[in-house]
Short mmCIF file of C-alpha atoms and ligand atoms in Angstrom, two decimals:
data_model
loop_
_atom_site.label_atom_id
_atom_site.label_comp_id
_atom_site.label_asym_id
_atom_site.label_seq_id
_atom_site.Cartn_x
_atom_site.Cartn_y
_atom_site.Cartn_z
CA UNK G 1 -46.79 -43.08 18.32
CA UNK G 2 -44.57 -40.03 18.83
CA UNK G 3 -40.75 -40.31 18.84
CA UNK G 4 -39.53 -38.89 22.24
CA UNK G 5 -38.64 -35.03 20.99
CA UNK G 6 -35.50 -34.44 22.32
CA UNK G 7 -31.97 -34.88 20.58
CA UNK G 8 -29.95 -33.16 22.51
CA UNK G 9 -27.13 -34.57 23.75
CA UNK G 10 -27.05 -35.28 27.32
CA UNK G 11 -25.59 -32.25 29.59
CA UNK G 12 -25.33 -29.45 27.44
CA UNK G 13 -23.23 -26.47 28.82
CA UNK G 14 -24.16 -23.42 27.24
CA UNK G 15 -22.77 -19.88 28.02
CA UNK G 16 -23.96 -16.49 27.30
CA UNK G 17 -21.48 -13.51 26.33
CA UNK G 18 -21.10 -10.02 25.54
CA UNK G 19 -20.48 -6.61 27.17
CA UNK G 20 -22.71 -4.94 29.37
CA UNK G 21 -25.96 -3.51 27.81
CA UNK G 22 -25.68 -6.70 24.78
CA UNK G 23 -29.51 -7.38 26.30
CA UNK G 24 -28.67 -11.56 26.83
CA UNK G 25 -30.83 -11.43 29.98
CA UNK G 26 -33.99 -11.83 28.65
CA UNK G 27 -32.89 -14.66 26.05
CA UNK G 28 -31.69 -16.87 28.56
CA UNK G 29 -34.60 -16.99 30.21
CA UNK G 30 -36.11 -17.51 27.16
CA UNK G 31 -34.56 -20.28 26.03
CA UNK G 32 -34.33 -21.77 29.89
CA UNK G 33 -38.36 -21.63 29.14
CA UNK G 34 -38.30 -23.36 25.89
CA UNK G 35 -36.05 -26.16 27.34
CA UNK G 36 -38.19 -26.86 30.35
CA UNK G 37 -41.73 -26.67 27.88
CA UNK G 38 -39.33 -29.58 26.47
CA UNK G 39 -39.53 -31.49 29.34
CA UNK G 40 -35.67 -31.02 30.03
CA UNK G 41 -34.46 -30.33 33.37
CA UNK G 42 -32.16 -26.80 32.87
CA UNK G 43 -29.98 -25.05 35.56
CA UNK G 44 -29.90 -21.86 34.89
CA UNK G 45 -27.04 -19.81 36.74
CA UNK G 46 -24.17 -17.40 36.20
CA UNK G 47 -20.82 -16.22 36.86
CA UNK G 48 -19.20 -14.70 38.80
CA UNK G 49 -21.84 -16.69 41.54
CA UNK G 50 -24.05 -19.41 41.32
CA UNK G 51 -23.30 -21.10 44.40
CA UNK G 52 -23.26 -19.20 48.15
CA UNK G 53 -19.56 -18.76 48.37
CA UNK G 54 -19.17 -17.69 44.60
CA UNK G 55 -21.63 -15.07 44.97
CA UNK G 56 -19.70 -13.87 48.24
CA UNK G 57 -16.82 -13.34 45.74
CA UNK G 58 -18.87 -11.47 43.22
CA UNK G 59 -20.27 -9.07 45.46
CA UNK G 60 -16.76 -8.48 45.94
CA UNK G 61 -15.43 -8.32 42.62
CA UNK G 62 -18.31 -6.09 41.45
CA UNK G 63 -18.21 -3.80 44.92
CA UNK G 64 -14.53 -3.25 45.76
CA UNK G 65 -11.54 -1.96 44.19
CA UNK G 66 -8.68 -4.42 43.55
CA UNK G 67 -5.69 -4.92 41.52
CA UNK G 68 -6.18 -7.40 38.00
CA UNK G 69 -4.26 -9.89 39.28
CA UNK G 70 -6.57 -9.85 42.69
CA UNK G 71 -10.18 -9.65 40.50
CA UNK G 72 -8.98 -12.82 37.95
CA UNK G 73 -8.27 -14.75 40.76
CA UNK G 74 -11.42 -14.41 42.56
CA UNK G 75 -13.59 -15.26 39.33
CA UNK G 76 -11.52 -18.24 38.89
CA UNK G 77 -11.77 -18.89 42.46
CA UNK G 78 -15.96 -18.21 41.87
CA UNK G 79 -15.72 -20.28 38.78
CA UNK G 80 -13.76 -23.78 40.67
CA UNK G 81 -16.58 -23.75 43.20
CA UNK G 82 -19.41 -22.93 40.87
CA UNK G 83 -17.76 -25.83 38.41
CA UNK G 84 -17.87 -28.17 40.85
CA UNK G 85 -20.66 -28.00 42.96
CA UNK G 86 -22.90 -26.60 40.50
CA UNK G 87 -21.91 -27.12 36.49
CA UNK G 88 -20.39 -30.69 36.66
CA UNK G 89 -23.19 -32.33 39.11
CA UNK G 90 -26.18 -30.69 36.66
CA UNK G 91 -24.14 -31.74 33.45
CA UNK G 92 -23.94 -35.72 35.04
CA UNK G 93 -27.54 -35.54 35.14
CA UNK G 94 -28.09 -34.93 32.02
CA UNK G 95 -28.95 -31.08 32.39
CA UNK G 96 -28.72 -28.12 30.11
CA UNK G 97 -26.65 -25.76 32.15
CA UNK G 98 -27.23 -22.49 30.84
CA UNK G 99 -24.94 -20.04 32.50
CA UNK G 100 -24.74 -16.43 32.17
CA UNK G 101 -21.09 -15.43 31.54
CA UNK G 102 -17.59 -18.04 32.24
CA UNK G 103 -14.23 -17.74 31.15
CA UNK G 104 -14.33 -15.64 28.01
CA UNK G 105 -15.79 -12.76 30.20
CA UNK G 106 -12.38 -13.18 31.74
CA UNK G 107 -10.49 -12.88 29.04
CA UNK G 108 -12.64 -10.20 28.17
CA UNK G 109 -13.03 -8.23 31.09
CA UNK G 110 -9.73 -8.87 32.65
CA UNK G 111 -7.49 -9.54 29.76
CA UNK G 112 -8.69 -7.31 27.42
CA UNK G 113 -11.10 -4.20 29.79
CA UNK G 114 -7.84 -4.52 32.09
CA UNK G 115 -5.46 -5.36 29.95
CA UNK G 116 -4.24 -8.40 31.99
CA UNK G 117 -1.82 -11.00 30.98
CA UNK G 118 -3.23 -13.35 29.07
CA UNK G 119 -0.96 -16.29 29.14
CA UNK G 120 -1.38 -16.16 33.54
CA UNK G 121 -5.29 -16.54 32.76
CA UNK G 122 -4.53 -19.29 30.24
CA UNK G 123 -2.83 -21.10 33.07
CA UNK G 124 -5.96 -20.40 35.45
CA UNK G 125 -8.45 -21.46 33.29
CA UNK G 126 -6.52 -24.80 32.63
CA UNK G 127 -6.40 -24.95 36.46
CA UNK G 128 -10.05 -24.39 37.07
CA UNK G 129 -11.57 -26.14 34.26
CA UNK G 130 -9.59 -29.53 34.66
CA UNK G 131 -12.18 -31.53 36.63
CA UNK G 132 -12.46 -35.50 37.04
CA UNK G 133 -15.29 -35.65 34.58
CA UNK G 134 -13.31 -34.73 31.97
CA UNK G 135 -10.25 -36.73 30.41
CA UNK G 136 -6.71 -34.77 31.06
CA UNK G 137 -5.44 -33.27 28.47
CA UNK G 138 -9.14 -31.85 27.68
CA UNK G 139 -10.57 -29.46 30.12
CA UNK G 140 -14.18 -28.35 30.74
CA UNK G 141 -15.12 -26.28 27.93
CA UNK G 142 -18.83 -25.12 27.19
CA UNK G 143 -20.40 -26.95 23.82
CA UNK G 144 -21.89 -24.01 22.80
CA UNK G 145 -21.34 -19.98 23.86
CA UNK G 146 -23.77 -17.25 22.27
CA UNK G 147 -21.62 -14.06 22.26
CA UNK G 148 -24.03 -10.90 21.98
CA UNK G 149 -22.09 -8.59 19.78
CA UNK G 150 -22.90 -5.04 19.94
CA UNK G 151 -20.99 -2.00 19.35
CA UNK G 152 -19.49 -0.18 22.45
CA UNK G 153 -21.38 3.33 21.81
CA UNK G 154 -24.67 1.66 21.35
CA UNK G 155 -24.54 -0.71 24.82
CA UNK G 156 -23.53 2.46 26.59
CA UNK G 157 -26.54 4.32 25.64
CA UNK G 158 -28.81 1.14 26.24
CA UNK G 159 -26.92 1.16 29.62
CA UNK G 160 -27.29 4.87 30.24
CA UNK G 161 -30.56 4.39 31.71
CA UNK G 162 -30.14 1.31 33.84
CA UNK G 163 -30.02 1.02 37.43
CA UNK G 164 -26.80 2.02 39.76
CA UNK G 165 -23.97 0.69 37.57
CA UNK G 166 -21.22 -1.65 39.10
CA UNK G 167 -17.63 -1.24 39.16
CA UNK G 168 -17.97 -2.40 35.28
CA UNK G 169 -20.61 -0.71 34.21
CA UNK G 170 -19.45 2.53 35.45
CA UNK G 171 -16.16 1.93 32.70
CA UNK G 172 -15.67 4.24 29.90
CA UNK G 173 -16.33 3.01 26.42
CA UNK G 174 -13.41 2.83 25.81
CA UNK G 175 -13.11 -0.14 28.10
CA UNK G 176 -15.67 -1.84 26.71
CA UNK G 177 -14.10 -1.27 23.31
CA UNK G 178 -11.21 -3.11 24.63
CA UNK G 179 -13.83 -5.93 26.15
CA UNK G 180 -15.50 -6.62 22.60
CA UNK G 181 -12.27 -6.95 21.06
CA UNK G 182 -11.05 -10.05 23.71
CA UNK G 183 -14.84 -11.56 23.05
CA UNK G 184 -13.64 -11.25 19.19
CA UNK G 185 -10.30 -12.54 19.67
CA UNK G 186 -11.80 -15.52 22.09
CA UNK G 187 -14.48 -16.15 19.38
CA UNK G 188 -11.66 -16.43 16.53
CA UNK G 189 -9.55 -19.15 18.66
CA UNK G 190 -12.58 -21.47 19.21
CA UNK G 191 -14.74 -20.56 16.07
CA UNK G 192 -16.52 -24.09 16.48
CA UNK G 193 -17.60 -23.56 19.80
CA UNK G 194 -19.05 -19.58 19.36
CA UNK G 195 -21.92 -18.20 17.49
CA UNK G 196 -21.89 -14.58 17.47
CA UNK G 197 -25.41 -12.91 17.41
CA UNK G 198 -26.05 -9.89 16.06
CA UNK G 199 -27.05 -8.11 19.40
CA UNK G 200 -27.81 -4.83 17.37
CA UNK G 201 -31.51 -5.67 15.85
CA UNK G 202 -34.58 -5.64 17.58
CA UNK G 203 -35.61 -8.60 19.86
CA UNK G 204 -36.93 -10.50 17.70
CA UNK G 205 -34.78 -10.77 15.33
CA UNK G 206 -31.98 -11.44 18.05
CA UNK G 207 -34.29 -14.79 19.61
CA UNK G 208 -34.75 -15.84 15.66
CA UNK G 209 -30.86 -16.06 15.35
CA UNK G 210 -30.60 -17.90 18.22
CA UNK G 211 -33.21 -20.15 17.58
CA UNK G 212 -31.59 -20.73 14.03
CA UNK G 213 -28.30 -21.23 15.59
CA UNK G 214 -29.33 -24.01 18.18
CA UNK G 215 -31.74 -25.94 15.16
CA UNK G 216 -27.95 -25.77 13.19
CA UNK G 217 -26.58 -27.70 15.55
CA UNK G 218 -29.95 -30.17 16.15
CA UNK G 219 -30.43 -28.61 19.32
CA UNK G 220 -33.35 -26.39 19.20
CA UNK G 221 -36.15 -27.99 21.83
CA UNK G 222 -38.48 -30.15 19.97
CA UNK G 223 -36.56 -30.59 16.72
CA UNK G 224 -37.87 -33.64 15.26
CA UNK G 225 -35.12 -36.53 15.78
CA UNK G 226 -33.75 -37.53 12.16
CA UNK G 227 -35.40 -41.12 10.91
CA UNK G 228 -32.86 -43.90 12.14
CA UNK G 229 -30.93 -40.80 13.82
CA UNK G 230 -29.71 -42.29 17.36
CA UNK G 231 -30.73 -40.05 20.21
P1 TYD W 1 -23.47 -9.27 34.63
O1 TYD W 1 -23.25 -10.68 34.26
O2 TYD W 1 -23.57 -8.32 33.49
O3 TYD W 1 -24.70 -9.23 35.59
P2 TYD W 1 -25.76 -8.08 35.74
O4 TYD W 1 -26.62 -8.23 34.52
O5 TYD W 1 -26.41 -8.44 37.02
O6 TYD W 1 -24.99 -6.78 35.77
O7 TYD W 1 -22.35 -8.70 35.65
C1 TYD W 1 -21.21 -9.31 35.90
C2 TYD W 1 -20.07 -8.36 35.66
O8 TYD W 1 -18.87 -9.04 35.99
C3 TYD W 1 -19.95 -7.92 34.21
O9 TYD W 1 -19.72 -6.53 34.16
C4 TYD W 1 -18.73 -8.63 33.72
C5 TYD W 1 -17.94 -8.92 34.96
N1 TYD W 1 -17.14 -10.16 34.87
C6 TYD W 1 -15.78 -10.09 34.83
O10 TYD W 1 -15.21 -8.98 34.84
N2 TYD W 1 -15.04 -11.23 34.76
C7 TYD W 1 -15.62 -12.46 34.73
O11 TYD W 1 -14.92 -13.49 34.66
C8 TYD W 1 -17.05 -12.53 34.79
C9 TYD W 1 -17.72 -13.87 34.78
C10 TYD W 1 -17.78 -11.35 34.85
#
């Protein structure tokens, strides 16, 4: 008889990181794929959006000019009603919620592209991410975030032939300079809860760290469950 293959913890919330041209698109929907040939339900969305108002407020954020203060609270603002109606409901049902970009792309983007005060989106974050399913003094944190690190120059060359950029991807590099470096300061403060992947090797290589990183942890689909492991 076959032990059922799946040890993953029930509700995993896994985020996706890195600046602009990093290349995590097509990994997520990788690993959304190797999930579901698990058998495990996934929800597979991302920030700013993943519910109808949210994405009202990212059309904004990405479309129309606006002060730092104004753009970090309409993420958060994104991020409460993508949390709640979305993340927490798929997390109590035992989903993986894979989501493309939360709260470090704020610190990144904001704090560090903008150069926004970190300590007001410290307060926002605990605002947003305190939600009933989660005992107070905690806050709703991802288990696992897979920041794509990739030298400035070398995403803005990748990017240089992409479609119409956005009000980010139109940014010097020396914005996204400033962007990697509050993804590496965010990654040093929680080093449990990041794995940085080498974003600068060829595909391959990139979905073989990631699938390294996730068997680490006992997490990779289809790892065999440890004999008299609980699961
Ligand atoms: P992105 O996730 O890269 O989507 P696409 O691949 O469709 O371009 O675009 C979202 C942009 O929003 C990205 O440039 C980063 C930015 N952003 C912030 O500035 N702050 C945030 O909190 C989030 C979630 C994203």
């Amino acid at each position: 008889m076959s032990e059922p293959s799946t040890p993953l913890p029930a509700g995993l919330f896994i985020t996706f990181e890195g600046i602009d041209g990093a290349g995590k698109s097509t990994h997520i929907a990788g690993l959304a794929e190797a999930f579901r040939l698990q058998g495990r339900s996934v929800t597979l969305t991302r920030e700013p959006g993943g519910t109808p108002l949210a994405e009202k407020l990212r059309a904004l954020v990405l479309g129309e000019a606006m002060d730092p203060l104004t753009e970090s609270l309409l993420v958060f603002a994104a991020r409460r009603d993508h949390l709640l109606n979305v993340i927490e409901p798929a997390l109590a049902r035992g989903d993986a919620v894979l989501c493309d970009r939360f709260t470090d792309a704020t610190f990144a983007y904001q704090g560090g592209g903008r150069g926004f005060d970190l300590a007001t989106l410290s307060v926002l974050e605990r605002w947003v991410q305190t939600t009933p399913a989660v005992r107070a003094p905690a806050i709703r944190q991802p288990d696992l975030t897979l920041w794509f690190d990739l030298p400035a120059e070398i995403a803005a060359a990748r990017l240089a032939d992409a479609r119409a950029p956005d009000r980010f991807e139109a940014q010097p590099v020396a914005f996204f300079r400033r962007v990697a470096a509050g993804y590496a300061a965010r990654a040093e403060a929680a080093p449990q809860r990041f794995a940085r992947i080498n974003a600068d090797q060829p595909r391959e290589r990139v979905w073989q760290d990631i699938v390294d990183t996730f068997a680490r942890r006992g997490w990779w689909p289809g790892t065999p469950v440890a004999p008299g492991g609980s699961h």
